[in-house]
């Protein structure tokens, strides 16, 4: 640009409006000014008001009399000063246009890159979703390893860890079931002897009878194995409640406990022996923990499509924080001095699960001294069962 301006000066032309700089277009609004100090004349490439001459060579910014800012490059050659100027807003516009041309392909590329990333993520999560659905569809007793083929490496390591955990859990459950089965097997012979003596004693209500009853609970745990077939038939719950009342009333009378039953007709499809054991365990548990002179109520009723069995007492009750744990095998509440195996309520919960029911613990009957209330076990069972086999 400097050499072009010098050529213009060399021609001693007083009008350089016809000169066009290489690469210049009208939209760029370039203005060339050549000032000759010896002749005190100013030559311009465009017929507009001249802009002020800069105070130094090189790049600078000047403002004309109309307040318009120009970007200026000035170079001196002897007594002449060549100045090339362009409006600042034009330069900003050109910069914005150049940026748009550069950024537009990047934006388009980012759009397609986002789509590609989305497809990769969806493809990667498909295998994880398959594993999640496989786990969700399993039964509670299924502890087979989760299929890890095709999973991403990070997810695969998590699945391997879960499989190892389930393997250890399976070994623990197997050991627990083996213990119950072995105990039941070893106790069959003494149980038969106790049963024979019990028949000879003609329904003697002694501690030995209760010992036999607890041994039967161990046998029940083995029979309630999740893989065993569960026979079902029509069951009249009110008859079971009356039968349990007849069996356990002598034991309650031994502690001067009033045991009453209020059983409305309620018939459902289920396991007769298991449901009778459920009522018996709840009642026996109440007798154990209710002090002398207390009272226990057994009730059976129907509510809609469900049968409701409840056993309430005015004993010491159960703290809210312990109401979930009492159903664990061998769990005994802190501070309890009553003897027992800790299996009765665990068996009750298992029977409730087998019948697709629910069990909860509420406040029971008020105590005579007005210091609180006992516990009430409420079992809700659907009248029609779909998970049992005839």
PDB file of N, CA, C and O in Angstrom, residues 58-135:
ATOM      1  N   UNK A  58       2.465   4.961  11.743  1.00  0.00           N
ATOM      2  CA  UNK A  58       1.949   3.667  12.177  1.00  0.00           C
ATOM      3  C   UNK A  58       0.438   3.706  12.358  1.00  0.00           C
ATOM      4  O   UNK A  58      -0.257   4.584  11.831  1.00  0.00           O
ATOM      5  N   UNK A  59      -0.070   2.763  13.115  1.00  0.00           N
ATOM      6  CA  UNK A  59      -1.514   2.642  13.323  1.00  0.00           C
ATOM      7  C   UNK A  59      -1.966   3.539  14.456  1.00  0.00           C
ATOM      8  O   UNK A  59      -1.301   3.691  15.484  1.00  0.00           O
ATOM      9  N   UNK A  60      -3.147   4.112  14.276  1.00  0.00           N
ATOM     10  CA  UNK A  60      -3.761   4.927  15.308  1.00  0.00           C
ATOM     11  C   UNK A  60      -5.238   5.089  14.967  1.00  0.00           C
ATOM     12  O   UNK A  60      -5.698   4.639  13.908  1.00  0.00           O
ATOM     13  N   UNK A  61      -5.965   5.723  15.867  1.00  0.00           N
ATOM     14  CA  UNK A  61      -7.383   5.993  15.643  1.00  0.00           C
ATOM     15  C   UNK A  61      -7.613   7.482  15.791  1.00  0.00           C
ATOM     16  O   UNK A  61      -7.100   8.109  16.740  1.00  0.00           O
ATOM     17  N   UNK A  62      -8.371   8.053  14.846  1.00  0.00           N
ATOM     18  CA  UNK A  62      -8.681   9.477  14.887  1.00  0.00           C
ATOM     19  C   UNK A  62     -10.176   9.646  14.716  1.00  0.00           C
ATOM     20  O   UNK A  62     -10.860   8.770  14.186  1.00  0.00           O
ATOM     21  N   UNK A  63     -10.684  10.807  15.166  1.00  0.00           N
ATOM     22  CA  UNK A  63     -12.104  11.112  15.074  1.00  0.00           C
ATOM     23  C   UNK A  63     -12.255  12.348  14.197  1.00  0.00           C
ATOM     24  O   UNK A  63     -11.602  13.371  14.433  1.00  0.00           O
ATOM     25  N   UNK A  64     -13.112  12.261  13.165  1.00  0.00           N
ATOM     26  CA  UNK A  64     -13.286  13.413  12.276  1.00  0.00           C
ATOM     27  C   UNK A  64     -14.260  14.402  12.887  1.00  0.00           C
ATOM     28  O   UNK A  64     -14.745  14.224  14.018  1.00  0.00           O
ATOM     29  N   UNK A  65     -14.545  15.461  12.128  1.00  0.00           N
ATOM     30  CA  UNK A  65     -15.383  16.533  12.654  1.00  0.00           C
ATOM     31  C   UNK A  65     -16.826  16.121  12.862  1.00  0.00           C
ATOM     32  O   UNK A  65     -17.585  16.815  13.543  1.00  0.00           O
ATOM     33  N   UNK A  66     -17.231  14.994  12.283  1.00  0.00           N
ATOM     34  CA  UNK A  66     -18.601  14.505  12.451  1.00  0.00           C
ATOM     35  C   UNK A  66     -18.710  13.472  13.588  1.00  0.00           C
ATOM     36  O   UNK A  66     -19.750  12.849  13.783  1.00  0.00           O
ATOM     37  N   UNK A  67     -17.622  13.248  14.305  1.00  0.00           N
ATOM     38  CA  UNK A  67     -17.627  12.282  15.394  1.00  0.00           C
ATOM     39  C   UNK A  67     -17.421  10.850  14.950  1.00  0.00           C
ATOM     40  O   UNK A  67     -17.607   9.920  15.742  1.00  0.00           O
ATOM     41  N   UNK A  68     -17.033  10.630  13.707  1.00  0.00           N
ATOM     42  CA  UNK A  68     -16.825   9.286  13.176  1.00  0.00           C
ATOM     43  C   UNK A  68     -15.383   8.858  13.440  1.00  0.00           C
ATOM     44  O   UNK A  68     -14.442   9.604  13.186  1.00  0.00           O
ATOM     45  N   UNK A  69     -15.206   7.637  13.964  1.00  0.00           N
ATOM     46  CA  UNK A  69     -13.884   7.132  14.306  1.00  0.00           C
ATOM     47  C   UNK A  69     -13.306   6.372  13.117  1.00  0.00           C
ATOM     48  O   UNK A  69     -13.970   5.534  12.508  1.00  0.00           O
ATOM     49  N   UNK A  70     -12.012   6.646  12.846  1.00  0.00           N
ATOM     50  CA  UNK A  70     -11.313   6.001  11.725  1.00  0.00           C
ATOM     51  C   UNK A  70     -10.095   5.255  12.259  1.00  0.00           C
ATOM     52  O   UNK A  70      -9.446   5.696  13.202  1.00  0.00           O
ATOM     53  N   UNK A  71      -9.828   4.142  11.610  1.00  0.00           N
ATOM     54  CA  UNK A  71      -8.577   3.413  11.872  1.00  0.00           C
ATOM     55  C   UNK A  71      -7.588   3.850  10.801  1.00  0.00           C
ATOM     56  O   UNK A  71      -7.849   3.705   9.607  1.00  0.00           O
ATOM     57  N   UNK A  72      -6.407   4.347  11.228  1.00  0.00           N
ATOM     58  CA  UNK A  72      -5.481   5.034  10.306  1.00  0.00           C
ATOM     59  C   UNK A  72      -4.126   4.350  10.342  1.00  0.00           C
ATOM     60  O   UNK A  72      -3.644   3.941  11.411  1.00  0.00           O
ATOM     61  N   UNK A  73      -3.513   4.242   9.132  1.00  0.00           N
ATOM     62  CA  UNK A  73      -2.104   3.867   9.043  1.00  0.00           C
ATOM     63  C   UNK A  73      -1.397   4.985   8.294  1.00  0.00           C
ATOM     64  O   UNK A  73      -1.797   5.357   7.185  1.00  0.00           O
ATOM     65  N   UNK A  74      -0.324   5.521   8.878  1.00  0.00           N
ATOM     66  CA  UNK A  74       0.389   6.650   8.280  1.00  0.00           C
ATOM     67  C   UNK A  74       1.855   6.305   8.127  1.00  0.00           C
ATOM     68  O   UNK A  74       2.440   5.648   8.991  1.00  0.00           O
ATOM     69  N   UNK A  75       2.464   6.779   6.963  1.00  0.00           N
ATOM     70  CA  UNK A  75       3.888   6.554   6.714  1.00  0.00           C
ATOM     71  C   UNK A  75       4.447   7.805   6.038  1.00  0.00           C
ATOM     72  O   UNK A  75       3.831   8.370   5.126  1.00  0.00           O
ATOM     73  N   UNK A  76       5.612   8.271   6.468  1.00  0.00           N
ATOM     74  CA  UNK A  76       6.238   9.484   5.914  1.00  0.00           C
ATOM     75  C   UNK A  76       7.281   9.107   4.883  1.00  0.00           C
ATOM     76  O   UNK A  76       7.989   8.108   5.027  1.00  0.00           O
ATOM     77  N   UNK A  77       7.370   9.926   3.787  1.00  0.00           N
ATOM     78  CA  UNK A  77       8.397   9.745   2.758  1.00  0.00           C
ATOM     79  C   UNK A  77       8.906  11.145   2.383  1.00  0.00           C
ATOM     80  O   UNK A  77       8.300  11.844   1.565  1.00  0.00           O
ATOM     81  N   UNK A  78       9.973  11.525   3.011  1.00  0.00           N
ATOM     82  CA  UNK A  78      10.499  12.874   2.778  1.00  0.00           C
ATOM     83  C   UNK A  78       9.543  13.875   3.355  1.00  0.00           C
ATOM     84  O   UNK A  78       9.158  13.825   4.526  1.00  0.00           O
ATOM     85  N   UNK A  79       9.111  14.830   2.497  1.00  0.00           N
ATOM     86  CA  UNK A  79       8.184  15.865   2.929  1.00  0.00           C
ATOM     87  C   UNK A  79       6.744  15.446   2.764  1.00  0.00           C
ATOM     88  O   UNK A  79       5.836  16.250   3.005  1.00  0.00           O
ATOM     89  N   UNK A  80       6.530  14.260   2.318  1.00  0.00           N
ATOM     90  CA  UNK A  80       5.159  13.783   2.073  1.00  0.00           C
ATOM     91  C   UNK A  80       4.758  12.773   3.163  1.00  0.00           C
ATOM     92  O   UNK A  80       5.571  12.005   3.654  1.00  0.00           O
ATOM     93  N   UNK A  81       3.459  12.795   3.473  1.00  0.00           N
ATOM     94  CA  UNK A  81       2.888  11.878   4.449  1.00  0.00           C
ATOM     95  C   UNK A  81       1.717  11.149   3.787  1.00  0.00           C
ATOM     96  O   UNK A  81       0.761  11.790   3.316  1.00  0.00           O
ATOM     97  N   UNK A  82       1.848   9.842   3.722  1.00  0.00           N
ATOM     98  CA  UNK A  82       0.791   9.013   3.120  1.00  0.00           C
ATOM     99  C   UNK A  82      -0.044   8.420   4.257  1.00  0.00           C
ATOM    100  O   UNK A  82       0.493   7.815   5.183  1.00  0.00           O
ATOM    101  N   UNK A  83      -1.340   8.574   4.126  1.00  0.00           N
ATOM    102  CA  UNK A  83      -2.249   8.083   5.169  1.00  0.00           C
ATOM    103  C   UNK A  83      -3.378   7.287   4.515  1.00  0.00           C
ATOM    104  O   UNK A  83      -4.054   7.779   3.613  1.00  0.00           O
ATOM    105  N   UNK A  84      -3.583   6.034   5.023  1.00  0.00           N
ATOM    106  CA  UNK A  84      -4.694   5.193   4.558  1.00  0.00           C
ATOM    107  C   UNK A  84      -5.618   4.977   5.744  1.00  0.00           C
ATOM    108  O   UNK A  84      -5.189   4.525   6.803  1.00  0.00           O
ATOM    109  N   UNK A  85      -6.912   5.282   5.557  1.00  0.00           N
ATOM    110  CA  UNK A  85      -7.871   5.237   6.660  1.00  0.00           C
ATOM    111  C   UNK A  85      -9.085   4.393   6.275  1.00  0.00           C
ATOM    112  O   UNK A  85      -9.410   4.246   5.087  1.00  0.00           O
ATOM    113  N   UNK A  86      -9.759   3.878   7.314  1.00  0.00           N
ATOM    114  CA  UNK A  86     -10.993   3.113   7.129  1.00  0.00           C
ATOM    115  C   UNK A  86     -11.867   3.320   8.357  1.00  0.00           C
ATOM    116  O   UNK A  86     -11.376   3.287   9.491  1.00  0.00           O
ATOM    117  N   UNK A  87     -13.199   3.485   8.177  1.00  0.00           N
ATOM    118  CA  UNK A  87     -14.081   3.669   9.339  1.00  0.00           C
ATOM    119  C   UNK A  87     -14.014   2.454  10.284  1.00  0.00           C
ATOM    120  O   UNK A  87     -13.972   1.304   9.843  1.00  0.00           O
ATOM    121  N   UNK A  88     -14.021   2.732  11.590  1.00  0.00           N
ATOM    122  CA  UNK A  88     -13.892   1.667  12.574  1.00  0.00           C
ATOM    123  C   UNK A  88     -15.082   0.704  12.527  1.00  0.00           C
ATOM    124  O   UNK A  88     -14.926  -0.515  12.687  1.00  0.00           O
ATOM    125  N   UNK A  89     -16.311   1.242  12.252  1.00  0.00           N
ATOM    126  CA  UNK A  89     -17.456   0.348  12.211  1.00  0.00           C
ATOM    127  C   UNK A  89     -17.396  -0.600  11.022  1.00  0.00           C
ATOM    128  O   UNK A  89     -17.893  -1.747  11.086  1.00  0.00           O
ATOM    129  N   UNK A  90     -16.752  -0.131   9.918  1.00  0.00           N
ATOM    130  CA  UNK A  90     -16.595  -1.020   8.762  1.00  0.00           C
ATOM    131  C   UNK A  90     -15.654  -2.161   9.116  1.00  0.00           C
ATOM    132  O   UNK A  90     -15.882  -3.325   8.773  1.00  0.00           O
ATOM    133  N   UNK A  91     -14.599  -1.853   9.835  1.00  0.00           N
ATOM    134  CA  UNK A  91     -13.649  -2.890  10.233  1.00  0.00           C
ATOM    135  C   UNK A  91     -14.310  -3.904  11.174  1.00  0.00           C
ATOM    136  O   UNK A  91     -14.097  -5.119  11.070  1.00  0.00           O
ATOM    137  N   UNK A  92     -15.142  -3.374  12.088  1.00  0.00           N
ATOM    138  CA  UNK A  92     -15.851  -4.292  12.987  1.00  0.00           C
ATOM    139  C   UNK A  92     -16.815  -5.177  12.220  1.00  0.00           C
ATOM    140  O   UNK A  92     -16.970  -6.372  12.513  1.00  0.00           O
ATOM    141  N   UNK A  93     -17.486  -4.596  11.243  1.00  0.00           N
ATOM    142  CA  UNK A  93     -18.405  -5.384  10.432  1.00  0.00           C
ATOM    143  C   UNK A  93     -17.671  -6.474   9.657  1.00  0.00           C
ATOM    144  O   UNK A  93     -18.129  -7.618   9.556  1.00  0.00           O
ATOM    145  N   UNK A  94     -16.498  -6.107   9.092  1.00  0.00           N
ATOM    146  CA  UNK A  94     -15.709  -7.098   8.363  1.00  0.00           C
ATOM    147  C   UNK A  94     -15.229  -8.210   9.296  1.00  0.00           C
ATOM    148  O   UNK A  94     -15.212  -9.390   8.932  1.00  0.00           O
ATOM    149  N   UNK A  95     -14.842  -7.814  10.539  1.00  0.00           N
ATOM    150  CA  UNK A  95     -14.389  -8.811  11.505  1.00  0.00           C
ATOM    151  C   UNK A  95     -15.525  -9.759  11.893  1.00  0.00           C
ATOM    152  O   UNK A  95     -15.342 -10.975  12.007  1.00  0.00           O
ATOM    153  N   UNK A  96     -16.741  -9.169  12.073  1.00  0.00           N
ATOM    154  CA  UNK A  96     -17.888 -10.009  12.414  1.00  0.00           C
ATOM    155  C   UNK A  96     -18.227 -10.961  11.283  1.00  0.00           C
ATOM    156  O   UNK A  96     -18.549 -12.136  11.491  1.00  0.00           O
ATOM    157  N   UNK A  97     -18.154 -10.451  10.055  1.00  0.00           N
ATOM    158  CA  UNK A  97     -18.434 -11.304   8.898  1.00  0.00           C
ATOM    159  C   UNK A  97     -17.416 -12.437   8.775  1.00  0.00           C
ATOM    160  O   UNK A  97     -17.771 -13.588   8.504  1.00  0.00           O
ATOM    161  N   UNK A  98     -16.141 -12.092   9.016  1.00  0.00           N
ATOM    162  CA  UNK A  98     -15.108 -13.133   8.958  1.00  0.00           C
ATOM    163  C   UNK A  98     -15.314 -14.168  10.063  1.00  0.00           C
ATOM    164  O   UNK A  98     -15.156 -15.373   9.849  1.00  0.00           O
ATOM    165  N   UNK A  99     -15.695 -13.683  11.252  1.00  0.00           N
ATOM    166  CA  UNK A  99     -15.942 -14.617  12.356  1.00  0.00           C
ATOM    167  C   UNK A  99     -17.105 -15.537  12.043  1.00  0.00           C
ATOM    168  O   UNK A  99     -17.083 -16.734  12.351  1.00  0.00           O
ATOM    169  N   UNK A 100     -18.153 -14.980  11.417  1.00  0.00           N
ATOM    170  CA  UNK A 100     -19.307 -15.800  11.059  1.00  0.00           C
ATOM    171  C   UNK A 100     -18.924 -16.894  10.068  1.00  0.00           C
ATOM    172  O   UNK A 100     -19.362 -18.035  10.186  1.00  0.00           O
ATOM    173  N   UNK A 101     -18.082 -16.513   9.095  1.00  0.00           N
ATOM    174  CA  UNK A 101     -17.656 -17.519   8.104  1.00  0.00           C
ATOM    175  C   UNK A 101     -16.833 -18.618   8.752  1.00  0.00           C
ATOM    176  O   UNK A 101     -16.866 -19.771   8.316  1.00  0.00           O
ATOM    177  N   UNK A 102     -16.085 -18.240   9.811  1.00  0.00           N
ATOM    178  CA  UNK A 102     -15.265 -19.255  10.504  1.00  0.00           C
ATOM    179  C   UNK A 102     -16.111 -20.109  11.436  1.00  0.00           C
ATOM    180  O   UNK A 102     -15.963 -21.330  11.500  1.00  0.00           O
ATOM    181  N   UNK A 103     -17.040 -19.446  12.178  1.00  0.00           N
ATOM    182  CA  UNK A 103     -17.810 -20.159  13.191  1.00  0.00           C
ATOM    183  C   UNK A 103     -18.939 -21.000  12.627  1.00  0.00           C
ATOM    184  O   UNK A 103     -19.330 -22.009  13.221  1.00  0.00           O
ATOM    185  N   UNK A 104     -19.485 -20.599  11.488  1.00  0.00           N
ATOM    186  CA  UNK A 104     -20.625 -21.343  10.930  1.00  0.00           C
ATOM    187  C   UNK A 104     -20.307 -22.822  10.693  1.00  0.00           C
ATOM    188  O   UNK A 104     -21.078 -23.695  11.106  1.00  0.00           O
ATOM    189  N   UNK A 105     -19.169 -23.130  10.053  1.00  0.00           N
ATOM    190  CA  UNK A 105     -18.852 -24.565   9.914  1.00  0.00           C
ATOM    191  C   UNK A 105     -18.655 -25.263  11.265  1.00  0.00           C
ATOM    192  O   UNK A 105     -19.018 -26.432  11.414  1.00  0.00           O
ATOM    193  N   UNK A 106     -18.089 -24.518  12.252  1.00  0.00           N
ATOM    194  CA  UNK A 106     -17.888 -25.131  13.560  1.00  0.00           C
ATOM    195  C   UNK A 106     -19.225 -25.458  14.234  1.00  0.00           C
ATOM    196  O   UNK A 106     -19.368 -26.502  14.881  1.00  0.00           O
ATOM    197  N   UNK A 107     -20.202 -24.536  14.090  1.00  0.00           N
ATOM    198  CA  UNK A 107     -21.521 -24.781  14.673  1.00  0.00           C
ATOM    199  C   UNK A 107     -22.180 -25.996  14.026  1.00  0.00           C
ATOM    200  O   UNK A 107     -22.763 -26.858  14.705  1.00  0.00           O
ATOM    201  N   UNK A 108     -22.081 -26.071  12.711  1.00  0.00           N
ATOM    202  CA  UNK A 108     -22.661 -27.227  12.006  1.00  0.00           C
ATOM    203  C   UNK A 108     -21.963 -28.509  12.440  1.00  0.00           C
ATOM    204  O   UNK A 108     -22.611 -29.535  12.700  1.00  0.00           O
ATOM    205  N   UNK A 109     -20.633 -28.436  12.540  1.00  0.00           N
ATOM    206  CA  UNK A 109     -19.884 -29.623  12.972  1.00  0.00           C
ATOM    207  C   UNK A 109     -20.261 -30.018  14.401  1.00  0.00           C
ATOM    208  O   UNK A 109     -20.386 -31.216  14.711  1.00  0.00           O
ATOM    209  N   UNK A 110     -20.453 -29.014  15.268  1.00  0.00           N
ATOM    210  CA  UNK A 110     -20.854 -29.317  16.652  1.00  0.00           C
ATOM    211  C   UNK A 110     -22.221 -29.981  16.691  1.00  0.00           C
ATOM    212  O   UNK A 110     -22.453 -30.902  17.485  1.00  0.00           O
ATOM    213  N   UNK A 111     -23.136 -29.545  15.822  1.00  0.00           N
ATOM    214  CA  UNK A 111     -24.471 -30.156  15.782  1.00  0.00           C
ATOM    215  C   UNK A 111     -24.384 -31.639  15.430  1.00  0.00           C
ATOM    216  O   UNK A 111     -24.975 -32.504  16.098  1.00  0.00           O
ATOM    217  N   UNK A 112     -23.648 -31.933  14.367  1.00  0.00           N
ATOM    218  CA  UNK A 112     -23.517 -33.343  13.969  1.00  0.00           C
ATOM    219  C   UNK A 112     -22.726 -34.140  15.007  1.00  0.00           C
ATOM    220  O   UNK A 112     -23.002 -35.322  15.235  1.00  0.00           O
ATOM    221  N   UNK A 113     -21.750 -33.473  15.657  1.00  0.00           N
ATOM    222  CA  UNK A 113     -20.999 -34.160  16.706  1.00  0.00           C
ATOM    223  C   UNK A 113     -21.904 -34.491  17.888  1.00  0.00           C
ATOM    224  O   UNK A 113     -21.795 -35.579  18.478  1.00  0.00           O
ATOM    225  N   UNK A 114     -22.818 -33.568  18.235  1.00  0.00           N
ATOM    226  CA  UNK A 114     -23.749 -33.832  19.341  1.00  0.00           C
ATOM    227  C   UNK A 114     -24.652 -35.016  19.016  1.00  0.00           C
ATOM    228  O   UNK A 114     -24.933 -35.862  19.873  1.00  0.00           O
ATOM    229  N   UNK A 115     -25.115 -35.083  17.757  1.00  0.00           N
ATOM    230  CA  UNK A 115     -25.948 -36.229  17.352  1.00  0.00           C
ATOM    231  C   UNK A 115     -25.156 -37.527  17.459  1.00  0.00           C
ATOM    232  O   UNK A 115     -25.653 -38.552  17.948  1.00  0.00           O
ATOM    233  N   UNK A 116     -23.902 -37.493  17.019  1.00  0.00           N
ATOM    234  CA  UNK A 116     -23.071 -38.697  17.088  1.00  0.00           C
ATOM    235  C   UNK A 116     -22.854 -39.127  18.540  1.00  0.00           C
ATOM    236  O   UNK A 116     -22.926 -40.315  18.877  1.00  0.00           O
ATOM    237  N   UNK A 117     -22.589 -38.149  19.416  1.00  0.00           N
ATOM    238  CA  UNK A 117     -22.391 -38.473  20.835  1.00  0.00           C
ATOM    239  C   UNK A 117     -23.658 -39.061  21.422  1.00  0.00           C
ATOM    240  O   UNK A 117     -23.620 -40.019  22.206  1.00  0.00           O
ATOM    241  N   UNK A 118     -24.816 -38.503  21.043  1.00  0.00           N
ATOM    242  CA  UNK A 118     -26.093 -39.014  21.552  1.00  0.00           C
ATOM    243  C   UNK A 118     -26.289 -40.477  21.147  1.00  0.00           C
ATOM    244  O   UNK A 118     -26.696 -41.295  21.962  1.00  0.00           O
ATOM    245  N   UNK A 119     -25.994 -40.785  19.880  1.00  0.00           N
ATOM    246  CA  UNK A 119     -26.133 -42.168  19.422  1.00  0.00           C
ATOM    247  C   UNK A 119     -25.174 -43.085  20.175  1.00  0.00           C
ATOM    248  O   UNK A 119     -25.529 -44.210  20.536  1.00  0.00           O
ATOM    249  N   UNK A 120     -23.954 -42.615  20.421  1.00  0.00           N
ATOM    250  CA  UNK A 120     -22.986 -43.449  21.145  1.00  0.00           C
ATOM    251  C   UNK A 120     -23.462 -43.714  22.565  1.00  0.00           C
ATOM    252  O   UNK A 120     -23.379 -44.842  23.078  1.00  0.00           O
ATOM    253  N   UNK A 121     -23.989 -42.659  23.235  1.00  0.00           N
ATOM    254  CA  UNK A 121     -24.466 -42.833  24.607  1.00  0.00           C
ATOM    255  C   UNK A 121     -25.651 -43.784  24.660  1.00  0.00           C
ATOM    256  O   UNK A 121     -25.724 -44.676  25.514  1.00  0.00           O
ATOM    257  N   UNK A 122     -26.601 -43.605  23.722  1.00  0.00           N
ATOM    258  CA  UNK A 122     -27.766 -44.495  23.694  1.00  0.00           C
ATOM    259  C   UNK A 122     -27.333 -45.941  23.471  1.00  0.00           C
ATOM    260  O   UNK A 122     -27.809 -46.868  24.137  1.00  0.00           O
ATOM    261  N   UNK A 123     -26.398 -46.130  22.538  1.00  0.00           N
ATOM    262  CA  UNK A 123     -25.919 -47.488  22.279  1.00  0.00           C
ATOM    263  C   UNK A 123     -25.217 -48.076  23.501  1.00  0.00           C
ATOM    264  O   UNK A 123     -25.369 -49.272  23.813  1.00  0.00           O
ATOM    265  N   UNK A 124     -24.466 -47.242  24.206  1.00  0.00           N
ATOM    266  CA  UNK A 124     -23.753 -47.733  25.388  1.00  0.00           C
ATOM    267  C   UNK A 124     -24.715 -48.078  26.520  1.00  0.00           C
ATOM    268  O   UNK A 124     -24.479 -49.018  27.284  1.00  0.00           O
ATOM    269  N   UNK A 125     -25.822 -47.312  26.639  1.00  0.00           N
ATOM    270  CA  UNK A 125     -26.758 -47.545  27.734  1.00  0.00           C
ATOM    271  C   UNK A 125     -27.726 -48.693  27.455  1.00  0.00           C
ATOM    272  O   UNK A 125     -28.389 -49.168  28.382  1.00  0.00           O
ATOM    273  N   UNK A 126     -27.826 -49.130  26.202  1.00  0.00           N
ATOM    274  CA  UNK A 126     -28.744 -50.232  25.899  1.00  0.00           C
ATOM    275  C   UNK A 126     -28.377 -51.482  26.674  1.00  0.00           C
ATOM    276  O   UNK A 126     -29.244 -52.162  27.236  1.00  0.00           O
ATOM    277  N   UNK A 127     -27.092 -51.787  26.711  1.00  0.00           N
ATOM    278  CA  UNK A 127     -26.665 -52.978  27.439  1.00  0.00           C
ATOM    279  C   UNK A 127     -26.923 -52.818  28.935  1.00  0.00           C
ATOM    280  O   UNK A 127     -27.309 -53.777  29.612  1.00  0.00           O
ATOM    281  N   UNK A 128     -26.728 -51.604  29.450  1.00  0.00           N
ATOM    282  CA  UNK A 128     -26.998 -51.364  30.867  1.00  0.00           C
ATOM    283  C   UNK A 128     -28.491 -51.491  31.162  1.00  0.00           C
ATOM    284  O   UNK A 128     -28.884 -52.053  32.196  1.00  0.00           O
ATOM    285  N   UNK A 129     -29.336 -50.998  30.255  1.00  0.00           N
ATOM    286  CA  UNK A 129     -30.782 -51.133  30.435  1.00  0.00           C
ATOM    287  C   UNK A 129     -31.204 -52.595  30.400  1.00  0.00           C
ATOM    288  O   UNK A 129     -32.107 -53.006  31.146  1.00  0.00           O
ATOM    289  N   UNK A 130     -30.578 -53.374  29.534  1.00  0.00           N
ATOM    290  CA  UNK A 130     -30.904 -54.808  29.480  1.00  0.00           C
ATOM    291  C   UNK A 130     -30.567 -55.475  30.808  1.00  0.00           C
ATOM    292  O   UNK A 130     -31.337 -56.299  31.315  1.00  0.00           O
ATOM    293  N   UNK A 131     -29.408 -55.125  31.368  1.00  0.00           N
ATOM    294  CA  UNK A 131     -29.023 -55.707  32.657  1.00  0.00           C
ATOM    295  C   UNK A 131     -29.991 -55.277  33.757  1.00  0.00           C
ATOM    296  O   UNK A 131     -30.360 -56.084  34.615  1.00  0.00           O
ATOM    297  N   UNK A 132     -30.425 -54.010  33.735  1.00  0.00           N
ATOM    298  CA  UNK A 132     -31.369 -53.533  34.750  1.00  0.00           C
ATOM    299  C   UNK A 132     -32.707 -54.254  34.634  1.00  0.00           C
ATOM    300  O   UNK A 132     -33.311 -54.641  35.651  1.00  0.00           O
ATOM    301  N   UNK A 133     -33.200 -54.453  33.405  1.00  0.00           N
ATOM    302  CA  UNK A 133     -34.464 -55.164  33.218  1.00  0.00           C
ATOM    303  C   UNK A 133     -34.340 -56.630  33.647  1.00  0.00           C
ATOM    304  O   UNK A 133     -35.300 -57.201  34.182  1.00  0.00           O
ATOM    305  N   UNK A 134     -33.187 -57.218  33.397  1.00  0.00           N
ATOM    306  CA  UNK A 134     -32.986 -58.605  33.812  1.00  0.00           C
ATOM    307  C   UNK A 134     -33.062 -58.738  35.332  1.00  0.00           C
ATOM    308  O   UNK A 134     -33.691 -59.658  35.862  1.00  0.00           O
ATOM    309  N   UNK A 135     -32.439 -57.792  36.040  1.00  0.00           N
ATOM    310  CA  UNK A 135     -32.483 -57.825  37.506  1.00  0.00           C
ATOM    311  C   UNK A 135     -33.901 -57.562  38.005  1.00  0.00           C
ATOM    312  O   UNK A 135     -34.384 -58.207  38.938  1.00  0.00           O
TER     313      UNK A 135
END
